[in-house]
Amino acid sequence: MTSKKNDEDYGFETRMIHAGSQPEPITGARQTPIFQSTAYAFHDSDHAASLFNLQTFGFIYTRLNNPTVAVLEERIANLEDGRGTTCTASGHAAQQLALFTLMEPGDSFISSSRLYGGSITQFGKTFKKFNWNCDFVDIDDPTAIRKAIKPTTKAIFVESLANPGGSVCDLETVAAIAEEAEVPLIVDNTMATPYLCRPFEWGASLITHSTTKFLSGNGTSMGGAVVDSGKFDWARNDKFGALTAPEAAYHGLIFYETFGDMAFTMHAHAVGLRDLGATLAPMNAFQTLLGIETLSLRMERHCANALAVAEYLETHEGVEWVSYAGLPSSQYRALADKYMPKGAGSVFSFGLKGGYEAGLKLVESVNLFSHLANLGDTRSLILHPASTTHRQLTEEQRENAGAGNNVIRLSIGLETVADLIADLEAGLQAASKA
Ligand SMILES: *Cc1c(COP(=O)(O)O)cnc(C)c1O
């Protein structure tokens, strides 16, 4: 942004549209161009050498960085009030990259058991191949979190607003426990977005996003992001050698000494993206930038529609319970008022009186709601987690994740809310006959 004022002086909506972008200097193009280029010409061999030594900021090869992706990185960092952002090919790649910088083989991290189903599988199964161990805990139980801390613990991971259960994490309490353990709190802020929830204000050190969801907002583009607050002191203990020990590939450079509060973000690009290769495509960065321009407007409507649908479901005779943190009946209402006062998002779950079969019948009977595994789309989406996203989990894991047999997850879109309610009414009537 070019202005007399600092970026931080602008309101959220202004930063959503302007942060990180300027008219393109050569052509004047006002919208951020899609720099669909793999590599960038060096000015001369000294310039090339200083780029490769990380002495000059600039572009080398799109696996490491790209001008379109860099605008998105700056915009997300700005909206989260973070120091730096590293964009990735997907939300899962962001989670891997965040942990890759912190973990060594044999290390462990603590995670909430209430997570996106794919994250439970990634953490509990696939990361074992790197000899990274995940200790799942009930994140509402501070004693359980403290008990899980071990000398090998390198991070605590939570979702601010958890998928699919509609539960809200007590971020301030968990951040205090992470602080006692001298490890960063990582918050997956996908479901809340920076418009509804501000994890860094409550003590988080890193934020991850699946930009695939509300940030891109229209179901076109996979993407992820890791945002660093820049406030964690990586040298306070000897746990984070990737940032505090000499890096052989860069002539013994010590990232934290050299880059200070940009150490994490520099490492995530110069080592993480370089070697893991999960780079965001420029076209997807462009789509995500377009989405972010309307984030606040969309989130307001998402929240209003979700509340109306949740209120309707709560009084329905075929519905056993509704887990939406925006409802007065929710056990998470007080936490939602504290951490997401503008609204409790638009993804929530409810329980059908009829169980597994009724769940299948409902998702097959609705019309406007699309039956698919995504969320944060302009379209309303419906899912029966037990038969889809949480299918690979054991019955016990499903229950712990808030994805039992009778559970239906909704992601409420931006349609006319009366149409959504009418569609659900027809579906629930069909389900009651299952
Ligand atoms: C979708 C999702 C992810 C994974 O993101 P992808 O972009 O699908 O890899 C992680 N966390 C949450 C909360 C999600 O909804």
Coordinates of C-alpha atoms and ligand atoms in Angstrom, one line a residue:
M1 CA 0.0 0.0 0.0
T2 CA 1.3 3.4 -0.8
S3 CA 0.2 6.1 1.5
K4 CA 1.3 8.6 4.2
K5 CA -0.2 6.3 6.8
N6 CA 1.2 2.9 7.9
D7 CA -0.8 -0.1 6.8
E8 CA -1.8 -0.8 10.3
D9 CA -3.7 2.5 10.4
Y10 CA -6.2 1.3 7.9
G11 CA -9.4 -0.6 8.7
F12 CA -9.7 -4.3 8.0
E13 CA -11.8 -3.8 4.8
T14 CA -9.3 -1.4 3.3
R15 CA -6.4 -3.7 4.0
M16 CA -8.4 -6.7 2.5
I17 CA -8.4 -4.8 -0.8
H18 CA -5.1 -2.9 -0.8
A19 CA -2.5 -4.6 1.5
G20 CA 0.5 -5.8 -0.4
S21 CA -0.5 -4.6 -3.8
Q22 CA 0.2 -1.5 -5.9
P23 CA -0.3 -0.7 -9.6
E24 CA 2.1 -2.8 -11.6
P25 CA 5.0 -0.3 -12.1
I26 CA 5.7 -0.9 -15.9
T27 CA 2.1 -1.2 -17.3
G28 CA 0.1 0.5 -14.5
A29 CA -2.1 -2.6 -14.4
R30 CA -4.3 -2.0 -11.3
Q31 CA -5.2 -5.6 -10.5
T32 CA -2.4 -7.8 -9.4
P33 CA -1.0 -9.6 -12.5
I34 CA -0.7 -13.3 -12.7
F35 CA 3.1 -13.8 -13.0
Q36 CA 2.9 -17.1 -14.7
S37 CA 6.7 -17.5 -14.9
T38 CA 8.9 -20.2 -13.5
A39 CA 12.1 -18.2 -13.3
Y40 CA 13.4 -14.7 -13.2
A41 CA 16.5 -13.2 -15.0
F42 CA 19.3 -12.1 -12.8
H43 CA 20.7 -8.5 -13.4
D44 CA 24.3 -10.0 -13.4
S45 CA 26.3 -12.7 -11.7
D46 CA 26.8 -10.6 -8.5
H47 CA 23.0 -10.2 -8.2
A48 CA 22.6 -13.9 -8.7
A49 CA 25.1 -14.7 -6.0
S50 CA 23.5 -12.4 -3.5
L51 CA 20.1 -13.8 -4.2
F52 CA 21.3 -17.4 -3.6
N53 CA 23.1 -16.3 -0.4
L54 CA 19.9 -14.8 0.9
Q55 CA 21.6 -11.4 1.0
T56 CA 19.1 -9.7 -1.4
F57 CA 15.4 -10.1 -1.5
G58 CA 14.2 -11.0 -5.0
F59 CA 12.9 -13.8 -7.2
I60 CA 14.9 -16.8 -8.3
Y61 CA 12.5 -19.7 -9.1
T62 CA 8.8 -20.0 -8.5
R63 CA 9.2 -23.0 -6.2
L64 CA 10.8 -20.5 -3.7
N65 CA 8.8 -17.4 -4.4
N66 CA 6.7 -15.7 -7.1
P67 CA 5.5 -12.0 -7.4
T68 CA 1.8 -12.9 -7.4
V69 CA 2.1 -15.3 -4.5
A70 CA 4.2 -12.6 -2.7
V71 CA 1.3 -10.1 -2.9
L72 CA -1.0 -12.7 -1.3
E73 CA 1.6 -13.5 1.4
E74 CA 1.8 -9.8 2.3
R75 CA -2.0 -9.4 2.3
I76 CA -2.6 -12.4 4.6
A77 CA 0.2 -11.4 7.0
N78 CA -1.3 -7.9 7.1
L79 CA -4.9 -9.2 7.8
E80 CA -3.6 -11.5 10.6
D81 CA -1.4 -8.7 12.0
G82 CA 1.6 -11.1 11.5
R83 CA 5.2 -10.5 10.5
G84 CA 5.4 -12.8 7.5
T85 CA 3.4 -15.4 5.6
T86 CA 4.4 -18.4 3.5
C87 CA 1.8 -19.6 1.1
T88 CA 1.6 -23.3 0.1
A89 CA -0.2 -25.5 -2.4
S90 CA -2.9 -26.5 0.2
G91 CA -3.9 -26.2 3.8
H92 CA -2.3 -29.6 4.5
A93 CA 1.0 -28.4 3.0
A94 CA 0.8 -25.4 5.3
Q95 CA 0.5 -27.7 8.3
Q96 CA 3.4 -29.8 7.2
L97 CA 5.5 -26.7 6.5
A98 CA 4.7 -25.1 9.9
L99 CA 5.8 -28.3 11.7
F100 CA 8.7 -29.0 9.4
T101 CA 10.4 -25.9 10.7
L102 CA 9.9 -26.9 14.3
M103 CA 10.3 -30.6 14.4
E104 CA 13.1 -33.2 14.2
P105 CA 12.6 -36.9 13.9
G106 CA 11.5 -38.3 17.3
D107 CA 9.8 -35.0 18.3
S108 CA 6.2 -34.7 19.2
F109 CA 3.5 -32.1 19.2
I110 CA 0.1 -31.8 21.0
S111 CA -3.0 -31.4 19.0
S112 CA -6.7 -30.9 19.8
S113 CA -8.6 -34.0 19.0
R114 CA -11.4 -31.8 17.5
L115 CA -10.0 -31.2 14.0
Y116 CA -10.8 -31.4 10.4
G117 CA -10.8 -35.1 9.6
G118 CA -8.0 -34.9 7.1
S119 CA -5.8 -33.2 9.7
I120 CA -6.4 -36.1 12.2
T121 CA -5.2 -38.5 9.6
Q122 CA -2.2 -36.4 8.5
F123 CA -1.1 -35.9 12.2
G124 CA -1.9 -39.3 13.5
K125 CA -0.9 -41.5 10.7
T126 CA 1.2 -39.9 7.9
F127 CA 3.4 -37.8 10.0
K128 CA 4.5 -41.0 11.9
K129 CA 6.6 -41.7 8.7
F130 CA 8.7 -38.7 9.6
N131 CA 8.9 -40.0 13.2
W132 CA 6.8 -37.0 14.3
N133 CA 4.4 -38.0 17.0
C134 CA 1.1 -36.3 17.7
D135 CA -0.5 -36.4 21.2
F136 CA -4.2 -35.8 20.8
V137 CA -5.9 -34.2 23.8
D138 CA -9.3 -32.8 24.7
I139 CA -8.5 -29.1 24.2
D140 CA -11.2 -28.0 26.6
D141 CA -9.2 -29.7 29.5
P142 CA -6.2 -27.6 30.6
T143 CA -5.0 -30.4 32.9
A144 CA -5.0 -32.9 30.1
I145 CA -3.0 -30.5 27.9
R146 CA -0.4 -29.9 30.6
K147 CA -0.1 -33.6 31.3
A148 CA 0.6 -34.3 27.6
I149 CA 3.7 -32.0 27.6
K150 CA 6.9 -33.9 27.2
P151 CA 10.6 -32.9 26.7
T152 CA 10.1 -33.7 23.0
T153 CA 7.0 -31.5 22.6
K154 CA 7.6 -28.7 20.0
A155 CA 4.2 -27.2 19.5
I156 CA 0.5 -27.1 20.4
F157 CA -1.9 -27.2 17.5
V158 CA -5.6 -26.2 17.7
E159 CA -8.4 -25.0 15.4
S160 CA -9.9 -21.6 16.6
L161 CA -13.3 -22.7 15.4
A162 CA -13.2 -26.5 15.0
N163 CA -14.4 -28.5 12.1
P164 CA -17.0 -30.1 12.1
G165 CA -18.2 -29.7 15.7
G166 CA -18.7 -25.9 15.9
S167 CA -16.6 -25.7 19.0
V168 CA -14.5 -22.7 20.0
C169 CA -11.0 -23.1 21.5
D170 CA -10.2 -21.1 24.6
L171 CA -7.1 -19.6 22.8
E172 CA -5.9 -17.5 25.7
T173 CA -5.8 -20.4 28.1
V174 CA -4.1 -22.7 25.6
A175 CA -1.6 -20.0 24.7
A176 CA -0.7 -19.6 28.4
I177 CA 0.0 -23.4 28.6
A178 CA 2.2 -23.2 25.4
E179 CA 4.1 -20.3 27.0
E180 CA 4.7 -22.4 30.1
A181 CA 6.0 -25.2 27.9
E182 CA 8.1 -22.6 25.9
V183 CA 6.7 -23.8 22.6
P184 CA 4.6 -22.0 20.0
L185 CA 0.8 -22.3 19.8
I186 CA -0.2 -22.9 16.2
V187 CA -3.8 -22.0 15.4
D188 CA -5.6 -23.2 12.3
N189 CA -7.8 -20.2 11.6
T190 CA -9.4 -21.6 8.4
M191 CA -13.0 -21.7 9.7
A192 CA -13.0 -18.3 11.4
T193 CA -10.8 -16.3 9.0
P194 CA -8.9 -13.2 10.3
Y195 CA -12.2 -11.3 9.9
L196 CA -13.9 -13.2 12.8
C197 CA -11.0 -14.3 15.0
R198 CA -7.5 -12.8 15.8
P199 CA -5.4 -15.6 17.2
F200 CA -2.2 -13.4 17.6
E201 CA -4.1 -11.1 20.0
W202 CA -4.6 -14.1 22.3
G203 CA -1.0 -15.3 22.3
A204 CA -0.7 -17.6 19.3
S205 CA 2.7 -17.7 17.6
L206 CA 1.8 -19.2 14.2
I207 CA -1.5 -19.4 12.2
T208 CA -2.2 -21.8 9.5
H209 CA -4.9 -21.5 6.8
S210 CA -6.5 -23.6 4.2
T211 CA -7.1 -20.7 1.8
T212 CA -9.0 -23.2 -0.2
K213 CA -12.0 -22.3 2.0
F214 CA -13.3 -18.9 3.0
L215 CA -10.3 -16.8 1.9
S216 CA -10.6 -17.9 -1.8
G217 CA -14.3 -18.2 -1.1
N218 CA -15.8 -19.6 -4.2
G219 CA -14.5 -23.2 -4.4
T220 CA -12.0 -22.7 -7.3
S221 CA -8.5 -22.8 -5.8
M222 CA -6.6 -25.0 -3.4
G223 CA -4.1 -23.1 -1.2
G224 CA -2.6 -22.7 2.2
A225 CA -0.7 -20.3 4.3
V226 CA 1.5 -20.2 7.4
V227 CA 1.6 -16.9 9.2
D228 CA 4.2 -16.0 11.8
S229 CA 3.5 -13.4 14.5
G230 CA 7.3 -12.7 14.6
K231 CA 7.0 -12.6 18.4
F232 CA 8.2 -16.1 19.5
D233 CA 11.8 -16.1 20.8
W234 CA 13.3 -19.1 19.0
A235 CA 16.5 -18.9 21.1
R236 CA 14.8 -19.1 24.5
N237 CA 15.7 -22.8 24.6
D238 CA 17.5 -25.3 22.4
K239 CA 14.3 -26.8 20.9
F240 CA 14.3 -25.0 17.6
G241 CA 17.7 -25.8 16.0
A242 CA 16.4 -25.2 12.4
L243 CA 16.2 -21.5 13.3
T244 CA 19.1 -21.2 15.8
A245 CA 21.8 -23.5 14.5
P246 CA 24.1 -22.9 11.5
E247 CA 22.5 -24.0 8.2
A248 CA 25.1 -25.8 6.1
A249 CA 23.2 -25.2 2.8
Y250 CA 23.6 -21.4 3.3
H251 CA 27.3 -21.3 4.4
G252 CA 26.5 -21.7 8.1
L253 CA 23.9 -18.9 8.2
I254 CA 21.8 -18.8 11.4
F255 CA 18.3 -17.8 10.4
Y256 CA 17.2 -16.3 13.8
E257 CA 20.4 -14.3 14.1
T258 CA 20.3 -13.0 10.5
F259 CA 16.6 -12.4 10.0
G260 CA 15.2 -11.8 13.5
D261 CA 11.5 -11.7 13.5
M262 CA 11.5 -12.8 9.8
A263 CA 13.5 -16.0 10.6
F264 CA 10.6 -18.4 10.5
T265 CA 9.2 -17.0 7.2
M266 CA 12.6 -16.9 5.6
H267 CA 13.3 -20.5 6.6
A268 CA 9.9 -21.7 5.4
H269 CA 10.7 -20.3 1.9
A270 CA 14.5 -20.9 1.7
V271 CA 14.4 -24.4 3.2
G272 CA 10.8 -25.5 3.5
L273 CA 9.4 -24.7 0.1
R274 CA 12.8 -25.3 -1.5
D275 CA 12.9 -28.9 -0.3
L276 CA 9.3 -29.9 0.3
G277 CA 8.2 -28.2 -2.9
A278 CA 4.5 -27.6 -2.0
T279 CA 4.4 -24.2 -3.7
L280 CA 1.2 -22.3 -4.4
A281 CA 0.5 -21.8 -8.1
P282 CA 0.4 -18.1 -9.2
M283 CA -3.1 -18.5 -10.7
N284 CA -4.4 -19.9 -7.4
A285 CA -2.8 -16.9 -5.6
F286 CA -4.6 -14.6 -7.9
Q287 CA -8.0 -16.3 -7.4
T288 CA -7.4 -16.1 -3.6
L289 CA -6.5 -12.4 -3.8
L290 CA -9.8 -11.8 -5.6
G291 CA -11.7 -13.7 -2.9
I292 CA -10.1 -11.8 0.0
E293 CA -11.3 -8.5 -1.5
T294 CA -14.8 -9.4 -0.4
L295 CA -14.0 -11.4 2.7
S296 CA -15.8 -9.2 5.3
L297 CA -19.0 -8.9 3.2
R298 CA -19.1 -12.6 2.7
M299 CA -18.4 -13.5 6.3
E300 CA -21.2 -11.3 7.5
R301 CA -23.7 -12.9 5.3
H302 CA -22.3 -16.4 6.0
C303 CA -22.7 -15.8 9.7
A304 CA -26.2 -14.3 9.5
N305 CA -27.5 -17.2 7.2
A306 CA -25.9 -19.8 9.5
L307 CA -27.5 -18.4 12.6
A308 CA -30.9 -18.4 10.9
V309 CA -30.5 -22.0 9.7
A310 CA -29.2 -23.1 13.1
E311 CA -32.2 -21.5 14.8
Y312 CA -34.6 -23.2 12.4
L313 CA -32.9 -26.6 13.0
E314 CA -32.9 -26.3 16.7
T315 CA -36.7 -26.3 16.8
H316 CA -37.1 -29.1 14.3
E317 CA -38.6 -32.3 15.6
G318 CA -36.3 -34.5 13.5
V319 CA -33.2 -32.9 15.0
E320 CA -31.7 -34.1 18.2
W321 CA -29.2 -31.3 18.7
V322 CA -27.5 -28.4 16.9
S323 CA -23.9 -27.5 17.6
Y324 CA -23.5 -23.9 16.5
A325 CA -21.4 -21.7 18.8
G326 CA -23.6 -18.7 17.8
L327 CA -26.7 -20.2 19.5
P328 CA -27.5 -19.3 23.1
S329 CA -27.8 -23.1 23.8
S330 CA -24.2 -23.8 22.8
Q331 CA -21.7 -24.6 25.5
Y332 CA -19.3 -22.6 23.4
R333 CA -21.4 -19.4 23.2
A334 CA -19.4 -17.5 25.9
L335 CA -16.1 -18.4 24.1
A336 CA -17.6 -17.4 20.8
D337 CA -18.6 -14.0 22.3
K338 CA -15.0 -13.6 23.5
Y339 CA -13.0 -14.8 20.5
M340 CA -15.3 -14.2 17.5
P341 CA -17.7 -11.5 18.5
K342 CA -18.7 -10.7 14.9
G343 CA -20.2 -14.2 14.4
A344 CA -19.4 -17.9 14.9
G345 CA -18.8 -18.7 11.3
S346 CA -21.0 -20.7 8.9
V347 CA -19.9 -24.3 9.4
F348 CA -21.6 -26.3 12.1
S349 CA -23.1 -29.7 12.7
F350 CA -26.3 -31.1 14.0
G351 CA -27.5 -34.6 15.1
L352 CA -30.4 -36.4 13.4
K353 CA -32.8 -38.4 15.6
G354 CA -32.6 -41.2 12.9
G355 CA -28.9 -42.1 13.0
Y356 CA -26.6 -43.2 10.1
E357 CA -29.4 -44.2 7.6
A358 CA -31.3 -40.9 8.1
G359 CA -28.0 -39.0 7.5
L360 CA -27.5 -40.7 4.2
K361 CA -31.1 -40.1 3.2
L362 CA -30.9 -36.4 4.1
V363 CA -27.7 -35.7 2.0
E364 CA -29.4 -37.5 -0.9
S365 CA -32.7 -35.6 -0.6
V366 CA -31.6 -32.0 -0.6
N367 CA -31.4 -30.0 -3.8
L368 CA -29.7 -26.6 -3.3
F369 CA -27.2 -28.0 -0.8
S370 CA -24.4 -29.7 -2.6
H371 CA -23.3 -33.0 -1.2
L372 CA -19.5 -32.7 -1.2
A373 CA -16.4 -32.4 1.0
N374 CA -15.5 -28.8 1.1
L375 CA -16.5 -25.7 3.1
G376 CA -16.4 -22.0 2.9
D377 CA -18.0 -21.8 -0.6
T378 CA -20.5 -19.2 -1.7
R379 CA -22.8 -22.3 -2.2
S380 CA -24.3 -24.2 0.7
L381 CA -22.7 -27.6 1.3
I382 CA -23.9 -30.6 3.2
L383 CA -21.9 -33.6 4.4
H384 CA -22.4 -36.8 6.4
P385 CA -18.9 -37.0 7.9
A386 CA -19.2 -40.6 9.2
S387 CA -19.6 -41.9 5.7
T388 CA -17.1 -39.5 4.0
T389 CA -14.4 -37.3 5.5
H390 CA -14.2 -39.1 8.8
R391 CA -14.8 -42.6 7.3
Q392 CA -11.1 -43.7 7.8
L393 CA -11.3 -43.0 11.5
T394 CA -12.4 -45.5 14.2
E395 CA -15.8 -45.1 15.8
E396 CA -14.1 -43.6 18.9
Q397 CA -12.1 -41.1 16.9
R398 CA -15.2 -40.1 15.1
E399 CA -17.1 -39.5 18.4
N400 CA -14.1 -37.5 19.7
A401 CA -13.9 -35.4 16.5
G402 CA -17.6 -34.6 16.8
A403 CA -18.4 -36.8 13.7
G404 CA -20.6 -39.6 15.1
N405 CA -23.0 -41.6 12.9
N406 CA -26.0 -39.3 13.1
V407 CA -24.0 -36.1 12.6
I408 CA -24.6 -33.8 9.6
R409 CA -22.2 -31.0 8.8
L410 CA -23.4 -27.9 7.0
S411 CA -21.4 -25.1 5.4
I412 CA -23.9 -22.3 4.9
G413 CA -23.5 -20.2 1.8
L414 CA -24.7 -16.9 0.6
E415 CA -28.0 -17.9 -1.0
T416 CA -31.4 -16.5 0.1
V417 CA -31.8 -18.0 3.5
A418 CA -35.5 -18.9 3.1
D419 CA -34.5 -21.1 0.1
L420 CA -31.9 -22.9 2.2
I421 CA -34.4 -23.6 5.0
A422 CA -37.1 -24.9 2.5
D423 CA -34.5 -27.2 1.0
L424 CA -33.5 -28.6 4.4
E425 CA -37.2 -29.0 5.4
A426 CA -37.8 -31.2 2.4
G427 CA -34.7 -33.2 3.1
L428 CA -35.5 -33.7 6.7
Q429 CA -39.0 -34.9 5.8
A430 CA -37.5 -37.5 3.5
A431 CA -34.9 -38.5 6.2
S432 CA -37.6 -39.0 8.8
K433 CA -39.0 -41.8 6.6
A434 CA -35.6 -43.6 6.4
Ligands
LIG1 C1 -9.8 -28.0 4.5 C2 -9.1 -27.8 5.8 C3 -7.8 -28.1 6.0 C4 -6.9 -28.7 4.9 O1 -6.8 -27.8 3.8 P1 -6.6 -28.2 2.3 O2 -6.5 -26.9 1.6 O3 -7.8 -29.1 1.9 O4 -5.4 -29.0 2.2 C5 -7.2 -27.9 7.2 N1 -7.9 -27.4 8.2 C6 -9.2 -27.1 8.1 C7 -9.9 -26.5 9.3 C8 -9.9 -27.3 6.9 O5 -11.1 -27.0 6.8

